[in-house]
């Protein structure tokens, strides 16, 4: 049997490791919630711009990400910033227009619409 001090040290080390693991998990979950909110906002932009349903807008975001080789979260951040900055990466803009055209979205012009 281990001496009491040794057992206490082992237990303290185990609790410290568990606390560190829980802190890392909380950080990951916080980031996931933030990313989810950003994607939800981007879905709203696509819904507003293209007159699509949220499910269709989600498909558009996924396709833009895959076809442009840009992470979904970054596509979402750029789309959410677009109405404020009036700038959208040309690759994302072209793919957005392509995806809206494929779905027969009502954009009112031949180019990716400008945000209102």
PDB file of C-alpha atoms in Angstrom:
ATOM      1  CA  UNK A   1       0.000   0.000   0.000  1.00  0.00           C
ATOM      2  CA  UNK A   2       1.224   3.497  -0.906  1.00  0.00           C
ATOM      3  CA  UNK A   3       1.983   6.033   1.787  1.00  0.00           C
ATOM      4  CA  UNK A   4      -0.715   8.653   2.324  1.00  0.00           C
ATOM      5  CA  UNK A   5       1.413  11.483   0.866  1.00  0.00           C
ATOM      6  CA  UNK A   6       2.071   9.496  -2.296  1.00  0.00           C
ATOM      7  CA  UNK A   7      -1.617   8.650  -2.723  1.00  0.00           C
ATOM      8  CA  UNK A   8      -2.541  12.309  -2.197  1.00  0.00           C
ATOM      9  CA  UNK A   9       0.016  13.407  -4.810  1.00  0.00           C
ATOM     10  CA  UNK A  10      -1.286  10.870  -7.325  1.00  0.00           C
ATOM     11  CA  UNK A  11      -4.858  11.927  -6.685  1.00  0.00           C
ATOM     12  CA  UNK A  12      -3.957  15.630  -7.013  1.00  0.00           C
ATOM     13  CA  UNK A  13      -2.192  14.925 -10.302  1.00  0.00           C
ATOM     14  CA  UNK A  14      -5.216  13.004 -11.611  1.00  0.00           C
ATOM     15  CA  UNK A  15      -7.572  15.834 -10.629  1.00  0.00           C
ATOM     16  CA  UNK A  16      -5.320  18.397 -12.313  1.00  0.00           C
ATOM     17  CA  UNK A  17      -5.250  16.336 -15.506  1.00  0.00           C
ATOM     18  CA  UNK A  18      -9.025  15.927 -15.417  1.00  0.00           C
ATOM     19  CA  UNK A  19      -9.511  19.677 -14.886  1.00  0.00           C
ATOM     20  CA  UNK A  20      -7.224  20.438 -17.832  1.00  0.00           C
ATOM     21  CA  UNK A  21      -9.196  18.022 -19.991  1.00  0.00           C
ATOM     22  CA  UNK A  22     -12.474  19.623 -18.986  1.00  0.00           C
ATOM     23  CA  UNK A  23     -11.106  23.100 -19.722  1.00  0.00           C
ATOM     24  CA  UNK A  24     -10.055  21.959 -23.206  1.00  0.00           C
ATOM     25  CA  UNK A  25     -13.495  20.463 -23.782  1.00  0.00           C
ATOM     26  CA  UNK A  26     -15.216  23.688 -22.701  1.00  0.00           C
ATOM     27  CA  UNK A  27     -12.982  25.649 -25.082  1.00  0.00           C
ATOM     28  CA  UNK A  28     -13.856  23.312 -27.973  1.00  0.00           C
ATOM     29  CA  UNK A  29     -17.566  23.529 -27.226  1.00  0.00           C
ATOM     30  CA  UNK A  30     -17.414  27.319 -27.015  1.00  0.00           C
ATOM     31  CA  UNK A  31     -15.697  27.454 -30.400  1.00  0.00           C
ATOM     32  CA  UNK A  32     -18.250  25.074 -31.885  1.00  0.00           C
ATOM     33  CA  UNK A  33     -21.154  27.214 -30.649  1.00  0.00           C
ATOM     34  CA  UNK A  34     -19.508  30.332 -32.091  1.00  0.00           C
ATOM     35  CA  UNK A  35     -18.891  28.636 -35.441  1.00  0.00           C
ATOM     36  CA  UNK A  36     -22.488  27.391 -35.499  1.00  0.00           C
ATOM     37  CA  UNK A  37     -23.768  30.932 -34.948  1.00  0.00           C
ATOM     38  CA  UNK A  38     -21.567  32.251 -37.766  1.00  0.00           C
ATOM     39  CA  UNK A  39     -22.850  29.575 -40.145  1.00  0.00           C
ATOM     40  CA  UNK A  40     -26.457  30.292 -39.133  1.00  0.00           C
ATOM     41  CA  UNK A  41     -25.915  33.993 -39.898  1.00  0.00           C
ATOM     42  CA  UNK A  42     -24.411  33.125 -43.290  1.00  0.00           C
ATOM     43  CA  UNK A  43     -27.429  30.935 -44.036  1.00  0.00           C
ATOM     44  CA  UNK A  44     -29.544  34.008 -43.335  1.00  0.00           C
ATOM     45  CA  UNK A  45     -27.507  36.050 -45.813  1.00  0.00           C
ATOM     46  CA  UNK A  46     -27.973  33.420 -48.527  1.00  0.00           C
ATOM     47  CA  UNK A  47     -31.705  33.182 -47.738  1.00  0.00           C
ATOM     48  CA  UNK A  48     -32.031  36.967 -48.052  1.00  0.00           C
ATOM     49  CA  UNK A  49     -29.914  37.267 -51.186  1.00  0.00           C
ATOM     50  CA  UNK A  50     -31.261  34.284 -53.076  1.00  0.00           C
ATOM     51  CA  UNK A  51     -34.743  33.836 -51.712  1.00  0.00           C
ATOM     52  CA  UNK A  52     -33.944  30.244 -50.796  1.00  0.00           C
ATOM     53  CA  UNK A  53     -35.099  28.125 -47.892  1.00  0.00           C
ATOM     54  CA  UNK A  54     -32.669  27.669 -45.001  1.00  0.00           C
ATOM     55  CA  UNK A  55     -32.040  24.058 -46.086  1.00  0.00           C
ATOM     56  CA  UNK A  56     -31.191  25.205 -49.613  1.00  0.00           C
ATOM     57  CA  UNK A  57     -28.974  27.971 -48.219  1.00  0.00           C
ATOM     58  CA  UNK A  58     -27.107  25.380 -46.130  1.00  0.00           C
ATOM     59  CA  UNK A  59     -26.508  23.346 -49.282  1.00  0.00           C
ATOM     60  CA  UNK A  60     -25.240  26.483 -51.046  1.00  0.00           C
ATOM     61  CA  UNK A  61     -22.766  27.175 -48.224  1.00  0.00           C
ATOM     62  CA  UNK A  62     -21.483  23.602 -48.312  1.00  0.00           C
ATOM     63  CA  UNK A  63     -21.068  23.702 -52.084  1.00  0.00           C
ATOM     64  CA  UNK A  64     -19.266  27.063 -51.991  1.00  0.00           C
ATOM     65  CA  UNK A  65     -16.892  25.689 -49.372  1.00  0.00           C
ATOM     66  CA  UNK A  66     -16.181  22.476 -51.258  1.00  0.00           C
ATOM     67  CA  UNK A  67     -15.870  24.029 -54.722  1.00  0.00           C
ATOM     68  CA  UNK A  68     -13.736  26.981 -53.598  1.00  0.00           C
ATOM     69  CA  UNK A  69     -11.615  24.906 -51.214  1.00  0.00           C
ATOM     70  CA  UNK A  70     -12.297  27.383 -48.406  1.00  0.00           C
ATOM     71  CA  UNK A  71     -13.292  26.163 -44.966  1.00  0.00           C
ATOM     72  CA  UNK A  72     -17.012  26.479 -44.298  1.00  0.00           C
ATOM     73  CA  UNK A  73     -16.489  28.737 -41.303  1.00  0.00           C
ATOM     74  CA  UNK A  74     -14.377  31.141 -43.368  1.00  0.00           C
ATOM     75  CA  UNK A  75     -16.985  31.190 -46.153  1.00  0.00           C
ATOM     76  CA  UNK A  76     -19.581  31.979 -43.490  1.00  0.00           C
ATOM     77  CA  UNK A  77     -17.489  34.786 -41.980  1.00  0.00           C
ATOM     78  CA  UNK A  78     -16.937  36.364 -45.394  1.00  0.00           C
ATOM     79  CA  UNK A  79     -20.613  36.150 -46.330  1.00  0.00           C
ATOM     80  CA  UNK A  80     -21.693  37.653 -43.007  1.00  0.00           C
ATOM     81  CA  UNK A  81     -19.225  40.536 -43.443  1.00  0.00           C
ATOM     82  CA  UNK A  82     -20.286  41.155 -47.053  1.00  0.00           C
ATOM     83  CA  UNK A  83     -23.269  43.477 -46.363  1.00  0.00           C
ATOM     84  CA  UNK A  84     -21.148  45.577 -43.999  1.00  0.00           C
ATOM     85  CA  UNK A  85     -17.952  45.758 -46.062  1.00  0.00           C
ATOM     86  CA  UNK A  86     -19.548  45.629 -49.524  1.00  0.00           C
ATOM     87  CA  UNK A  87     -16.694  43.293 -50.478  1.00  0.00           C
ATOM     88  CA  UNK A  88     -16.812  39.579 -51.196  1.00  0.00           C
ATOM     89  CA  UNK A  89     -13.945  37.368 -52.296  1.00  0.00           C
ATOM     90  CA  UNK A  90     -14.287  36.971 -56.103  1.00  0.00           C
ATOM     91  CA  UNK A  91     -14.040  33.173 -55.902  1.00  0.00           C
ATOM     92  CA  UNK A  92     -16.787  33.009 -53.274  1.00  0.00           C
ATOM     93  CA  UNK A  93     -18.879  35.557 -55.187  1.00  0.00           C
ATOM     94  CA  UNK A  94     -18.618  33.549 -58.419  1.00  0.00           C
ATOM     95  CA  UNK A  95     -19.468  30.288 -56.687  1.00  0.00           C
ATOM     96  CA  UNK A  96     -22.373  31.912 -54.836  1.00  0.00           C
ATOM     97  CA  UNK A  97     -23.764  33.136 -58.135  1.00  0.00           C
ATOM     98  CA  UNK A  98     -23.265  29.707 -59.699  1.00  0.00           C
ATOM     99  CA  UNK A  99     -25.072  27.989 -56.828  1.00  0.00           C
ATOM    100  CA  UNK A 100     -27.934  30.494 -56.910  1.00  0.00           C
ATOM    101  CA  UNK A 101     -28.259  30.070 -60.677  1.00  0.00           C
ATOM    102  CA  UNK A 102     -28.390  26.285 -60.296  1.00  0.00           C
ATOM    103  CA  UNK A 103     -31.283  26.641 -57.888  1.00  0.00           C
ATOM    104  CA  UNK A 104     -33.122  29.243 -59.953  1.00  0.00           C
ATOM    105  CA  UNK A 105     -32.793  31.762 -57.154  1.00  0.00           C
ATOM    106  CA  UNK A 106     -34.434  35.144 -57.611  1.00  0.00           C
ATOM    107  CA  UNK A 107     -31.507  37.582 -57.518  1.00  0.00           C
ATOM    108  CA  UNK A 108     -32.772  40.051 -60.080  1.00  0.00           C
ATOM    109  CA  UNK A 109     -29.504  40.298 -62.047  1.00  0.00           C
ATOM    110  CA  UNK A 110     -26.927  38.266 -63.878  1.00  0.00           C
ATOM    111  CA  UNK A 111     -24.285  38.693 -61.186  1.00  0.00           C
ATOM    112  CA  UNK A 112     -24.109  37.885 -57.510  1.00  0.00           C
ATOM    113  CA  UNK A 113     -26.373  40.484 -55.972  1.00  0.00           C
ATOM    114  CA  UNK A 114     -25.061  43.325 -53.928  1.00  0.00           C
ATOM    115  CA  UNK A 115     -26.223  43.264 -50.320  1.00  0.00           C
ATOM    116  CA  UNK A 116     -28.968  45.716 -49.454  1.00  0.00           C
TER     117      UNK A 116
END
